[in-house]
mmCIF file of C-alpha atoms in Angstrom:
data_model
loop_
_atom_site.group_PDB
_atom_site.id
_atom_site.type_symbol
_atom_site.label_atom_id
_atom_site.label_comp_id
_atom_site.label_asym_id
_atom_site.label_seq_id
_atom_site.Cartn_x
_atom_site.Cartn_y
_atom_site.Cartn_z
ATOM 1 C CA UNK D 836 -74.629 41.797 4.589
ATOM 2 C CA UNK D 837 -77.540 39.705 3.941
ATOM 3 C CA UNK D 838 -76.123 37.959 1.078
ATOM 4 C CA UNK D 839 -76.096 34.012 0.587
ATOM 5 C CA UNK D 840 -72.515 33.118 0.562
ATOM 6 C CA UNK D 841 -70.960 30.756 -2.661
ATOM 7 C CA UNK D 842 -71.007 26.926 -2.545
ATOM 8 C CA UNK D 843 -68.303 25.285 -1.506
ATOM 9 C CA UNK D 844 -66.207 23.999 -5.009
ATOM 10 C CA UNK D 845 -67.858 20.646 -6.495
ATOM 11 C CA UNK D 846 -65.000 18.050 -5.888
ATOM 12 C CA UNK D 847 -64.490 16.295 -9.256
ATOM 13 C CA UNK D 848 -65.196 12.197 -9.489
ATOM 14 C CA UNK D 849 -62.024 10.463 -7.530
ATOM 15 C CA UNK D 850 -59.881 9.196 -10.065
ATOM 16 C CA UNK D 851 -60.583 12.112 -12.429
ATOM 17 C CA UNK D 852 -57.741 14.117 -11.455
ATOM 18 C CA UNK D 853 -56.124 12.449 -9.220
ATOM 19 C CA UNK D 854 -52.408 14.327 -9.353
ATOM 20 C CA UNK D 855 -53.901 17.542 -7.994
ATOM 21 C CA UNK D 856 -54.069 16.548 -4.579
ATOM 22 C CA UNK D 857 -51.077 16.558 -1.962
ATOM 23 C CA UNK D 858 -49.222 13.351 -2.006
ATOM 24 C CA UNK D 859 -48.682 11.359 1.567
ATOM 25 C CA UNK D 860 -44.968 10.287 1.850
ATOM 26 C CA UNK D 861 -44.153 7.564 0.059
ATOM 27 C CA UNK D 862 -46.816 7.712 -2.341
ATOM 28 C CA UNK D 863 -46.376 7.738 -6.414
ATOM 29 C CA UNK D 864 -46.562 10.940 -8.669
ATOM 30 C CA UNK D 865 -48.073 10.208 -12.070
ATOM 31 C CA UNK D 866 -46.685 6.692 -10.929
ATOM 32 C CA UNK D 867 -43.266 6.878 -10.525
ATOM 33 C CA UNK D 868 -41.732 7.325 -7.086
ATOM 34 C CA UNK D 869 -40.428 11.001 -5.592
ATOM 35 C CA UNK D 870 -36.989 11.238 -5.984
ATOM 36 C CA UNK D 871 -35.812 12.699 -2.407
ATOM 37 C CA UNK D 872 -34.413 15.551 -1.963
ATOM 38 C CA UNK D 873 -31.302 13.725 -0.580
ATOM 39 C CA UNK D 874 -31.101 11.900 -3.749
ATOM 40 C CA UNK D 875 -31.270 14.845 -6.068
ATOM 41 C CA UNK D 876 -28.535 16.806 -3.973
ATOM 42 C CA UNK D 877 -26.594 13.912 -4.862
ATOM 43 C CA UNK D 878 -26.740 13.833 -8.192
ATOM 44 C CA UNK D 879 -26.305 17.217 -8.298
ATOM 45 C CA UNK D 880 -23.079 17.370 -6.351
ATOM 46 C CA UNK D 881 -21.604 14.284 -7.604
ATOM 47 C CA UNK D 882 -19.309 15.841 -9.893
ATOM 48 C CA UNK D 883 -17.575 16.918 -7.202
ATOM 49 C CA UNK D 884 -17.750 14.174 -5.413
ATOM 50 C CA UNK D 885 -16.515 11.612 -7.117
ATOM 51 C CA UNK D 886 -11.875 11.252 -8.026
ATOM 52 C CA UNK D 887 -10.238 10.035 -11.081
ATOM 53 C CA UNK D 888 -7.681 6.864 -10.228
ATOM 54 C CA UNK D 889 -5.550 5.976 -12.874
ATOM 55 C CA UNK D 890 -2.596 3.107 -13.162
ATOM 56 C CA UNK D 891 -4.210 1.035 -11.609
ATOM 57 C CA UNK D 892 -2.924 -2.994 -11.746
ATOM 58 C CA UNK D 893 -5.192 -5.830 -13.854
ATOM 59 C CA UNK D 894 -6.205 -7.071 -10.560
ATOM 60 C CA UNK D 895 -7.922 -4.546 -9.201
ATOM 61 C CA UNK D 896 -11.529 -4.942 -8.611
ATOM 62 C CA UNK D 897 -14.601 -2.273 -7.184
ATOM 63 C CA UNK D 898 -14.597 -4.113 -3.776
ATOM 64 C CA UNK D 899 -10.263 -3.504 -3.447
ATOM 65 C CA UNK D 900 -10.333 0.296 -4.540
ATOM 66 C CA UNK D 901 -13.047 1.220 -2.262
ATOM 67 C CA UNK D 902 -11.931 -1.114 0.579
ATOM 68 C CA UNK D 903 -8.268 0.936 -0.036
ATOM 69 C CA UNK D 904 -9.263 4.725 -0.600
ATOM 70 C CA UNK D 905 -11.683 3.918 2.266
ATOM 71 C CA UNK D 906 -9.033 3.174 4.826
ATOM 72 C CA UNK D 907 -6.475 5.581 4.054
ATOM 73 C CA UNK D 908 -8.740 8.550 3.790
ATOM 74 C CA UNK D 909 -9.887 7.464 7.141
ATOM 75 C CA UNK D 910 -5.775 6.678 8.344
ATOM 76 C CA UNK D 911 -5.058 10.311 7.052
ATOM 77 C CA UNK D 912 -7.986 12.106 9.124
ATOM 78 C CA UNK D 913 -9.835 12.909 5.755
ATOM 79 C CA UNK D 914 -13.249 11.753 6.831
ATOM 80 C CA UNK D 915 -15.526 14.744 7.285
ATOM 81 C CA UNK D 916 -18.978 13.586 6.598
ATOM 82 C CA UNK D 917 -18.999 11.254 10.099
ATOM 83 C CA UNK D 918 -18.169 7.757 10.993
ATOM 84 C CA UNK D 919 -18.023 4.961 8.144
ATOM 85 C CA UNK D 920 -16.973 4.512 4.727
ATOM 86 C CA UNK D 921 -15.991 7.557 2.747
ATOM 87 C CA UNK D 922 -16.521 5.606 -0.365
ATOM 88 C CA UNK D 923 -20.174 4.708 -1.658
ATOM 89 C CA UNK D 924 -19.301 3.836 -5.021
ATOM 90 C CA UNK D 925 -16.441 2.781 -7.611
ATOM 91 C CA UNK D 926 -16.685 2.288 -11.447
ATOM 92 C CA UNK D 927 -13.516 0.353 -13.060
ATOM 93 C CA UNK D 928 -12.251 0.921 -16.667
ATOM 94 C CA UNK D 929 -10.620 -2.572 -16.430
ATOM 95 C CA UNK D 930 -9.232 -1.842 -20.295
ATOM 96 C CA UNK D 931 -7.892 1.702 -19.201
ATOM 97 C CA UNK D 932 -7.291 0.415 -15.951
ATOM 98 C CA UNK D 933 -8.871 3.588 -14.188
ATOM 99 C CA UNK D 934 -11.825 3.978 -11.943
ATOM 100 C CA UNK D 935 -13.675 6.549 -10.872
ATOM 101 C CA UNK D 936 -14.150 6.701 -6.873
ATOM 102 C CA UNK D 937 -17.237 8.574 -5.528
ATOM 103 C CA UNK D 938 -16.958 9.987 -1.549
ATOM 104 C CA UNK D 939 -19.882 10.718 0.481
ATOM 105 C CA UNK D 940 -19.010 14.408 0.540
ATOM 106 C CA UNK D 941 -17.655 17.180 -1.988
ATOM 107 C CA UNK D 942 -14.724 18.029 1.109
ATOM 108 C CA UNK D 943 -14.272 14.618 1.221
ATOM 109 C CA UNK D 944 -13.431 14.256 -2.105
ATOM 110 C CA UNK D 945 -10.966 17.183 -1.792
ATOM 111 C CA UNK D 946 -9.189 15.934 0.689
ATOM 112 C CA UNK D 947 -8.838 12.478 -1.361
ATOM 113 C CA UNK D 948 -6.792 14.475 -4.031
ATOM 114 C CA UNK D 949 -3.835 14.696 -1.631
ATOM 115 C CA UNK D 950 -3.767 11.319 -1.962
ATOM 116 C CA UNK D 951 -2.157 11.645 -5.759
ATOM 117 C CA UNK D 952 0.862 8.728 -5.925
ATOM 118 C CA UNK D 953 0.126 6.636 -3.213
ATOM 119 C CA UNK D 954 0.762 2.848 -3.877
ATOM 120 C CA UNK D 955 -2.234 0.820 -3.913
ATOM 121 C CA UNK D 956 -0.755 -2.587 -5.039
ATOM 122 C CA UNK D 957 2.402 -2.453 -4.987
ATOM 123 C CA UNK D 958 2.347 0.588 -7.354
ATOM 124 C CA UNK D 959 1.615 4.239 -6.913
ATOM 125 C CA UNK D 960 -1.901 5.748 -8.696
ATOM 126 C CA UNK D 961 -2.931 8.899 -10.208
ATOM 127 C CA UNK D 962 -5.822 10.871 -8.514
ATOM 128 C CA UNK D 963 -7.083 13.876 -10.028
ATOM 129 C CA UNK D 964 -10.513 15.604 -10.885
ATOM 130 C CA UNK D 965 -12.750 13.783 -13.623
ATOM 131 C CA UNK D 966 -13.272 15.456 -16.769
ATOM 132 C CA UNK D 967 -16.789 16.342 -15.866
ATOM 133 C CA UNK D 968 -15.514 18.305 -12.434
ATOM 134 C CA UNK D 969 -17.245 22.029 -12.735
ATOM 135 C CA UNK D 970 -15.030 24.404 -10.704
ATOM 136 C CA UNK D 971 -17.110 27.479 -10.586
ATOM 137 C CA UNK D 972 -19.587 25.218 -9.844
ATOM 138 C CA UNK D 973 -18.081 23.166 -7.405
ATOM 139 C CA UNK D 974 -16.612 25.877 -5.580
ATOM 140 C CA UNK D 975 -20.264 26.762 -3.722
ATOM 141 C CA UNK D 976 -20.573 23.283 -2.678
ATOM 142 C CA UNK D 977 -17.957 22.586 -0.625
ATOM 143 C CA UNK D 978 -14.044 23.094 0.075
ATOM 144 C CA UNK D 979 -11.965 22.767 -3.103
ATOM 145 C CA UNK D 980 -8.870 22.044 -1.773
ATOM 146 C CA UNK D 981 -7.641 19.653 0.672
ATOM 147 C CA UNK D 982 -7.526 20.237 4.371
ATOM 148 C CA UNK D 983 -3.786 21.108 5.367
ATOM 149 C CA UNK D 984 -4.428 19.367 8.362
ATOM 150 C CA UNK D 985 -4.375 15.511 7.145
ATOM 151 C CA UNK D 986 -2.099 13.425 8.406
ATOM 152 C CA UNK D 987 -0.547 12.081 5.156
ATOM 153 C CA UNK D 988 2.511 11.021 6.656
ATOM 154 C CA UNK D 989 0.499 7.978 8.220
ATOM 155 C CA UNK D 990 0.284 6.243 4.430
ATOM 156 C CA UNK D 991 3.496 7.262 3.651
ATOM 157 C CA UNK D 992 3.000 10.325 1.622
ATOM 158 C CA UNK D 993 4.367 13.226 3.909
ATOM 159 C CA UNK D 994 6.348 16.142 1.751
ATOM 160 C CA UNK D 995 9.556 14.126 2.294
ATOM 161 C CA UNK D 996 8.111 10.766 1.694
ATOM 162 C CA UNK D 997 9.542 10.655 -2.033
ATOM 163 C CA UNK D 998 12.264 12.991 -0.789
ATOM 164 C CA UNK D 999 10.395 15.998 -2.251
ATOM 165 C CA UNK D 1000 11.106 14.715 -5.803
ATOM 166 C CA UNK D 1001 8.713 16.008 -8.373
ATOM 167 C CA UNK D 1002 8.650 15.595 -12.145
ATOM 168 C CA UNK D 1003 7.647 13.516 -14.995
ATOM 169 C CA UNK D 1004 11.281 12.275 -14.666
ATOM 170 C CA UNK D 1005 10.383 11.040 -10.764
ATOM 171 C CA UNK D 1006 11.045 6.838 -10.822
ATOM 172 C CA UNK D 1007 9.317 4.853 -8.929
ATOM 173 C CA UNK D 1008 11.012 1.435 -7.299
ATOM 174 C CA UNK D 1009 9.317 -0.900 -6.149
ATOM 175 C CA UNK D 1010 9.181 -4.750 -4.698
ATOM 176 C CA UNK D 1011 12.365 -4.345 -2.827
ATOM 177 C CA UNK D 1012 13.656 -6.791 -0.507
ATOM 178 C CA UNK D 1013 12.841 -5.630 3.057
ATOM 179 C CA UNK D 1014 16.454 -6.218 4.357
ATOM 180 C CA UNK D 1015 17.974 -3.961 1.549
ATOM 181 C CA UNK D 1016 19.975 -1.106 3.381
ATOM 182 C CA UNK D 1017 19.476 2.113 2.167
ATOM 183 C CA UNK D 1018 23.041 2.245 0.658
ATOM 184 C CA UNK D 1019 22.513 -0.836 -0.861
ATOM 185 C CA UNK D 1020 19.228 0.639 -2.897
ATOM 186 C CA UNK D 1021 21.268 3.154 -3.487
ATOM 187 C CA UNK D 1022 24.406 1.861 -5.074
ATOM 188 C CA UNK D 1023 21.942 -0.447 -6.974
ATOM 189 C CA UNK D 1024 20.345 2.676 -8.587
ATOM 190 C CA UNK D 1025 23.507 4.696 -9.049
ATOM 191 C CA UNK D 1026 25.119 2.170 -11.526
ATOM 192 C CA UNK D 1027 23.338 4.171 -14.018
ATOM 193 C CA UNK D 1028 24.440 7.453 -12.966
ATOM 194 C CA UNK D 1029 24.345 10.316 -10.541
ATOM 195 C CA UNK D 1030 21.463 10.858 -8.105
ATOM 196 C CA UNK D 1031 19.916 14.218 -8.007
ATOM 197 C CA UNK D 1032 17.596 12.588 -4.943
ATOM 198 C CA UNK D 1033 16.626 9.517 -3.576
ATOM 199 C CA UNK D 1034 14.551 8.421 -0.831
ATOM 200 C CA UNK D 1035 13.911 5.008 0.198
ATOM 201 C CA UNK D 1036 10.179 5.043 2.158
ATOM 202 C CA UNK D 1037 9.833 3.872 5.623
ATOM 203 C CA UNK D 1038 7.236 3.271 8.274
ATOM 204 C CA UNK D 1039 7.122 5.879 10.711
ATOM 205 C CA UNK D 1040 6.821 4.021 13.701
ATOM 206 C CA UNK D 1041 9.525 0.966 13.192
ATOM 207 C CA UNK D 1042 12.048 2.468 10.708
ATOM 208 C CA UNK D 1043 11.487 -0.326 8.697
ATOM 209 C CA UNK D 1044 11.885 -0.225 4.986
ATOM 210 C CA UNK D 1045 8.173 -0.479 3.347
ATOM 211 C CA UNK D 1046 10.137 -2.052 -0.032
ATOM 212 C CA UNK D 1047 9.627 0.759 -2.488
ATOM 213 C CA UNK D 1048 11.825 4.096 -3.144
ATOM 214 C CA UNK D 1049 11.867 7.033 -5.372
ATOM 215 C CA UNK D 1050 14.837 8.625 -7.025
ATOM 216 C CA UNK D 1051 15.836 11.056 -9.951
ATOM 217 C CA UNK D 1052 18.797 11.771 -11.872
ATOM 218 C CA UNK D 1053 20.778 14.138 -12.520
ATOM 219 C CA UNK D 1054 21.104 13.255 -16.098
ATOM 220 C CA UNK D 1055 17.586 12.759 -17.346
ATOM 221 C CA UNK D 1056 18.719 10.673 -20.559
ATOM 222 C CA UNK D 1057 19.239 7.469 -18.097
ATOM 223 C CA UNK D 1058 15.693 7.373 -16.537
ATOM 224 C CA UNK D 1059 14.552 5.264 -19.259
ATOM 225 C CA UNK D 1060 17.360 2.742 -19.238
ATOM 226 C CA UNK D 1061 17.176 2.316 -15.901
ATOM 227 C CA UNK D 1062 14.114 1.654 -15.746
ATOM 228 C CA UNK D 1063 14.212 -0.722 -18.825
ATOM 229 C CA UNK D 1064 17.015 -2.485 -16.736
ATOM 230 C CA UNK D 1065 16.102 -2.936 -13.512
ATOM 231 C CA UNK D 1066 11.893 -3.141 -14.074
ATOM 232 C CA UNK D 1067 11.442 -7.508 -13.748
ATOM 233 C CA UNK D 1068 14.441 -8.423 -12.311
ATOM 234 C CA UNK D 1069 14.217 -11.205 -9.142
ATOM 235 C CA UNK D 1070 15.655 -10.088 -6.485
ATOM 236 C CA UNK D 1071 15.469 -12.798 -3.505
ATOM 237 C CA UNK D 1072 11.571 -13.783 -3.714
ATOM 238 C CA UNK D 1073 10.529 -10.722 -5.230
ATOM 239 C CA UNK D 1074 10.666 -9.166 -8.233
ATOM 240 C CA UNK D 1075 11.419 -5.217 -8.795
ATOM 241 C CA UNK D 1076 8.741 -3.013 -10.238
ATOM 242 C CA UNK D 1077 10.610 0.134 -11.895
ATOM 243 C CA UNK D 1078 8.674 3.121 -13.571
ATOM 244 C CA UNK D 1079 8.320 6.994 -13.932
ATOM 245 C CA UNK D 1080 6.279 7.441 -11.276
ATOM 246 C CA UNK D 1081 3.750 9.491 -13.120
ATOM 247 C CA UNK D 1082 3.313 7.384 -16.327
ATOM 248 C CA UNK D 1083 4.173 3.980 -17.825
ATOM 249 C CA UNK D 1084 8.053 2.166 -18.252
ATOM 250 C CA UNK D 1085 9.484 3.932 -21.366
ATOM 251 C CA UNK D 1086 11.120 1.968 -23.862
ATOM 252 C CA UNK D 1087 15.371 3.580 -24.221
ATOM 253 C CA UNK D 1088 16.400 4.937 -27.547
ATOM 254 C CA UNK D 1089 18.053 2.705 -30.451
ATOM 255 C CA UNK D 1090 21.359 5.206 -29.092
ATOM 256 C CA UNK D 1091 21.072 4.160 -25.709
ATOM 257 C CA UNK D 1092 21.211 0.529 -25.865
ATOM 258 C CA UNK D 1093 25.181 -0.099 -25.131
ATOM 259 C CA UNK D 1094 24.459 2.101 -22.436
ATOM 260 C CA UNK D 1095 21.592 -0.152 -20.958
ATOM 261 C CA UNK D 1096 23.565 -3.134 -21.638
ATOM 262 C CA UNK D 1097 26.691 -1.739 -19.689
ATOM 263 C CA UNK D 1098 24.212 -1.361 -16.754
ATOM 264 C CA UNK D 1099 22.394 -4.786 -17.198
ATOM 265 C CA UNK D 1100 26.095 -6.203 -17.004
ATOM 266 C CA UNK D 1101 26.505 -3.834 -13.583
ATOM 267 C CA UNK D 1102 23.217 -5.390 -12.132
ATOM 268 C CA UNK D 1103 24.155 -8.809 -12.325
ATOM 269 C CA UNK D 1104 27.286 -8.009 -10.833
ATOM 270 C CA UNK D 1105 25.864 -6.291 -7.727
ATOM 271 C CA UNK D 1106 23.049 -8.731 -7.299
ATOM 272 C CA UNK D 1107 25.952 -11.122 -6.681
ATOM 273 C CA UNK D 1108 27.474 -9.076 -4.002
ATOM 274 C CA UNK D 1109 23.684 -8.648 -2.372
ATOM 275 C CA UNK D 1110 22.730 -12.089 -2.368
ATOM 276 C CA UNK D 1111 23.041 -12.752 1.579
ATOM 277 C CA UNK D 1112 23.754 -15.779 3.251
ATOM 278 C CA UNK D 1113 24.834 -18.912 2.200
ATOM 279 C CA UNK D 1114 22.497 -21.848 0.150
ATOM 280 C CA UNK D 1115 18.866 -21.673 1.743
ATOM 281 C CA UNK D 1116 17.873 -24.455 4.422
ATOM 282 C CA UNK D 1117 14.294 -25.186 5.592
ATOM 283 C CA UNK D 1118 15.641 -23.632 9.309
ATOM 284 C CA UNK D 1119 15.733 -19.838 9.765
ATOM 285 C CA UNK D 1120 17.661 -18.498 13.147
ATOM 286 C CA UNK D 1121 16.927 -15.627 14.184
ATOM 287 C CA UNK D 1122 18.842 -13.820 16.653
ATOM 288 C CA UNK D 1123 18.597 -10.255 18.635
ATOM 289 C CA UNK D 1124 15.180 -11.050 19.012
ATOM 290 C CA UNK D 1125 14.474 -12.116 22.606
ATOM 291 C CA UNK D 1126 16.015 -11.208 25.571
ATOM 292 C CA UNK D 1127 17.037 -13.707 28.342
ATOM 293 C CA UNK D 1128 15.050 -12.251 31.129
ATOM 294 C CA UNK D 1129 12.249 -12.350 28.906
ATOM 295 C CA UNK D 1130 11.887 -16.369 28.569
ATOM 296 C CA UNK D 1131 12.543 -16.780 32.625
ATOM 297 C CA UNK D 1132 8.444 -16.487 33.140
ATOM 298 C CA UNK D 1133 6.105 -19.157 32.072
ATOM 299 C CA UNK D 1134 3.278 -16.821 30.550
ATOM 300 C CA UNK D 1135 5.397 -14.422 29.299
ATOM 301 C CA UNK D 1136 7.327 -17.264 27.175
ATOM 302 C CA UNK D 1137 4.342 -18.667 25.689
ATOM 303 C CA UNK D 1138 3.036 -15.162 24.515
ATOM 304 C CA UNK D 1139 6.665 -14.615 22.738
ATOM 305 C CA UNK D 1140 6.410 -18.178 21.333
ATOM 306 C CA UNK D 1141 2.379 -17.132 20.326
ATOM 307 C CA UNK D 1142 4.077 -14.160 18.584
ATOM 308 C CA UNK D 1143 6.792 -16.006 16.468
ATOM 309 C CA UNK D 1144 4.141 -18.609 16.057
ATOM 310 C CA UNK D 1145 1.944 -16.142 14.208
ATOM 311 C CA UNK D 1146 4.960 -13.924 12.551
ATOM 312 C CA UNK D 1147 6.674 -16.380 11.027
ATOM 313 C CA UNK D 1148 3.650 -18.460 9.877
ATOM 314 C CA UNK D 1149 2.863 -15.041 7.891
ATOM 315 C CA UNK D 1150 6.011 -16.261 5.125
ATOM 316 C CA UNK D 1151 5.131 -20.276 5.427
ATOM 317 C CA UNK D 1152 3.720 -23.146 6.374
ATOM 318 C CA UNK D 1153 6.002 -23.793 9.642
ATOM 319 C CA UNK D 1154 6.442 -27.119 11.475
ATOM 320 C CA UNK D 1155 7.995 -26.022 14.618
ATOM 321 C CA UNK D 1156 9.474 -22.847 16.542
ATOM 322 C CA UNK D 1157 12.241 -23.545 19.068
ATOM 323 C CA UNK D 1158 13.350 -20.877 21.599
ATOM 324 C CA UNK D 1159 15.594 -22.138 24.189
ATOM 325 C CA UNK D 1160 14.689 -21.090 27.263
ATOM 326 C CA UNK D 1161 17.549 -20.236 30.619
ATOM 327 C CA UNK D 1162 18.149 -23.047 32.887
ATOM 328 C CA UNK D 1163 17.234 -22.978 36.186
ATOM 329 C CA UNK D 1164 20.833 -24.114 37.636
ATOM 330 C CA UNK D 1165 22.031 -21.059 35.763
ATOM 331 C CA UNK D 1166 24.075 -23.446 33.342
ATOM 332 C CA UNK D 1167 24.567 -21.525 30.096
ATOM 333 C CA UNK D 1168 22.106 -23.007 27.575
ATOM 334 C CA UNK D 1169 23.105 -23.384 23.797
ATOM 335 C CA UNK D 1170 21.159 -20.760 21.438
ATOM 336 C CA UNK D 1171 19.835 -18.717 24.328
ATOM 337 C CA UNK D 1172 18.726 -15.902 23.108
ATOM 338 C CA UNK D 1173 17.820 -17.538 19.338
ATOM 339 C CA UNK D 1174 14.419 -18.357 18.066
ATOM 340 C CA UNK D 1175 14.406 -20.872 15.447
ATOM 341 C CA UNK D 1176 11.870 -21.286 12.748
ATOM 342 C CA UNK D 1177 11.337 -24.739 10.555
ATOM 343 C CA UNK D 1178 9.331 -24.547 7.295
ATOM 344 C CA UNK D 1179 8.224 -27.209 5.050
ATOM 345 C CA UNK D 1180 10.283 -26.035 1.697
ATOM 346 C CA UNK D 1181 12.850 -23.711 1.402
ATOM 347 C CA UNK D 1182 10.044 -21.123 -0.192
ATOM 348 C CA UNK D 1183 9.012 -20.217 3.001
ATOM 349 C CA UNK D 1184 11.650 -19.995 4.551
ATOM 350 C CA UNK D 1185 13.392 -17.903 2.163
ATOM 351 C CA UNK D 1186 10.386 -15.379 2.309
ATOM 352 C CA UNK D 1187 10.840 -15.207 6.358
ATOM 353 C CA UNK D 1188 14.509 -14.614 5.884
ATOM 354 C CA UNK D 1189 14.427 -11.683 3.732
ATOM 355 C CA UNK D 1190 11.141 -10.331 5.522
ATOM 356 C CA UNK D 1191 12.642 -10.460 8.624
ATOM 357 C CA UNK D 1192 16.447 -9.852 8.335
ATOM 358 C CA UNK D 1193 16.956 -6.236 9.446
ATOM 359 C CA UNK D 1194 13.085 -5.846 10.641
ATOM 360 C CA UNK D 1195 12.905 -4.378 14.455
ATOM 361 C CA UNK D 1196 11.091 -6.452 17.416
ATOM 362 C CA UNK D 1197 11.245 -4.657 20.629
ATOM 363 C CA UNK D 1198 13.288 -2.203 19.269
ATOM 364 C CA UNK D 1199 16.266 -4.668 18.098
ATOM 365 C CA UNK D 1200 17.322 -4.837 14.643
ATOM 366 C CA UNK D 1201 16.768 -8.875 13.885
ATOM 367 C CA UNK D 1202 19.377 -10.642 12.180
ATOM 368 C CA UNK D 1203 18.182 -13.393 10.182
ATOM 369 C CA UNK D 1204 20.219 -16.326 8.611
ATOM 370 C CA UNK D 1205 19.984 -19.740 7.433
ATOM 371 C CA UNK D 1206 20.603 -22.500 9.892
ATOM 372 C CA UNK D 1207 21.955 -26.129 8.964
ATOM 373 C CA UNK D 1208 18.660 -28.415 8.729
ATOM 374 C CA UNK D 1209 21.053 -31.423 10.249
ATOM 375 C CA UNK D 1210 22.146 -29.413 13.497
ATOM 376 C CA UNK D 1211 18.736 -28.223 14.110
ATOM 377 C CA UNK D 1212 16.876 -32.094 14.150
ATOM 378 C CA UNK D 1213 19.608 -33.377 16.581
ATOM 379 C CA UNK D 1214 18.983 -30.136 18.540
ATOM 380 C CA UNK D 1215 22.335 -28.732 18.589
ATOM 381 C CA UNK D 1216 21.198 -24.769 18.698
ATOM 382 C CA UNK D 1217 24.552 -23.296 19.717
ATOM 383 C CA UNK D 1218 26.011 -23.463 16.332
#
């Protein structure tokens, strides 16, 4: 009591000290910018966000990987972190051919490594951890493993999807002509030997074959000759892509070569006796396709001829779709029931025959075939 109380502090010239003094948002410290806190939880967590990709094809580019892992992690249900992307970033080893994916989230990035063989360009990829992935670490940031609730089946990659075949000896086959049977894939494979298992990969929703299998034998000594046989051989307008599934094509032993030329001499032999059809024409019939009823209503027949328009124009360049159409008198029409699809070479028409021989519209299996170019221009369909 009855003392004179201190001064307030002297404040020191401005500029003197000027980093002692709360910054306003957005401002500089010591001249460089805050890093937010947002930013430095991501840096601290992106070890265990971000998935090793390996095998991946020459082509690939940043813009293709994270376009891919994007939609199938969102196709499988793996998106946790809310709508969009789950890919911010992607760094490609284009020597190594591997890239490094980063997800928004660490359980994002967990549920990407279920994701391990799934074909991205015509090929299946390796996913794993990067080298720099911290378990202990990792473990308080998020879930480790991936959710046992994604819906893998949707890109093809449910348990039986590579008919529960594991191994380094597991072969991969792809580029396969979508009207190949499943007998005929595997006969094809079985010229080398014995399967232990085989499964040729399917959508879900049409049965249709997605034109790659797996398989492995039951004598492991022929799963480098056949894959030295059959890896670049044409096969209609594509050309077969076989490989371990978990590694590179192995070159067979000095000791197995008769053995790989015995099958080589097989191969031809069967490609023969797949071949279908006769000598390719610039016309493609297509029957089991439409039904009758179906082509009776104006609207309804444009929208099917919209359709073929737009399905068959995915092989070629066309220059006309015929679909003849019931006649009023009830007369019987020629080709009723047949859509027929003109191309400008035989290239695209050969690519719409094999794409969409055995393929299911309206739950009918279509039968493709070749139809004489001459019959066709005078408009004789009933041939």
């Amino acid at each position: 009591m009855g003392q004179v109380p201190p001064p307030p502090p002297t404040l020191p010239p401005a500029g003197m000290f000027p980093n002692i003094f709360p910054l306003q948002t957005g401002q500089a410290f010591g001249g460089l910018p805050m890093m937010p806190i947002q930013a430095m939880t991501q840096q601290a967590t992106r070890h265990a966000r971000r998935v090793y990709v390996g095998g991946l094809s020459a082509v690939a580019n940043e813009q293709s990987v994270a376009t891919f892992f994007s939609q199938v992690m969102a196709a499988v249900g793996g998106n946790t972190a809310g709508p969009g992307d789950a890919v911010v970033n992607v760094y490609i080893n284009h020597e190594k051919k591997f890239a490094f994916v980063e997800m928004r989230s660490v359980e994002e990035a967990s549920n990407a490594m279920s994701l391990d063989g799934i074909i991205f360009e015509g090929a299946p990829v390796k996913v794993r951890r990067p080298s720099d992935y911290n378990p202990s670490l990792a473990a308080s940031l998020g879930p480790s493993q991936p959710s046992p609730h994604l819906n893998l089946a949707a890109v093809g990659l449910t348990p039986g999807a590579s008919g529960g075949l594991e191994g380094p000896d597991r072969i991969f086959v792809g580029g396969l002509p979508y009207y190949f049977t499943e007998a005929q894939v595997r006969e094809l494979l079985e010229s080398f030997g014995a399967l232990k298992g085989f499964d040729l990969v399917k959508d879900r929703e049409t049965g249709n074959s997605k034109g790659y299998a797996f398989c492995v034998y039951q004598e492991v000594a022929v799963t480098d000759i056949a894959c030295a046989a059959l890896n670049g051989i044409k096969m209609g307008d594509k050309t077969l892509t076989v490989r371990r599934a978990n590694q590179g094509a192995m070159q067979p032993k000095p000791e197995q070569e008769s053995v790989l030329l015995h099958a080589q001499q097989q191969i031809a032999f069967q490609m023969n006796m797949f071949q279908p059809g006769p000598a390719a024409t610039t016309v493609v019939c297509l029957t089991q396709v439409v039904a009758e009823d179906e082509l009776k209503d104006d609207e309804e027949y444009e929208d099917i001829m919209e359709d073929m328009r737009q399905e068959g124009g995915k092989f070629g360049n066309l220059t006309s779709v015929v679909i003849p159409r019931p006649s009023p008198s009830g007369e019987p029409v020629p080709g009723l029931g047949k859509v027929f699809l003109k191309y400008v070479d035989t290239e695209g028409s050969s690519r719409a025959r094999s794409g969409m021989n055995g393929r299911k519209f309206g739950g009918n299996e279509v039968v493709a075939v070749f139809y004489p170019e001459d019959k066709f221009d005078q408009g004789e369909y009933g041939a």
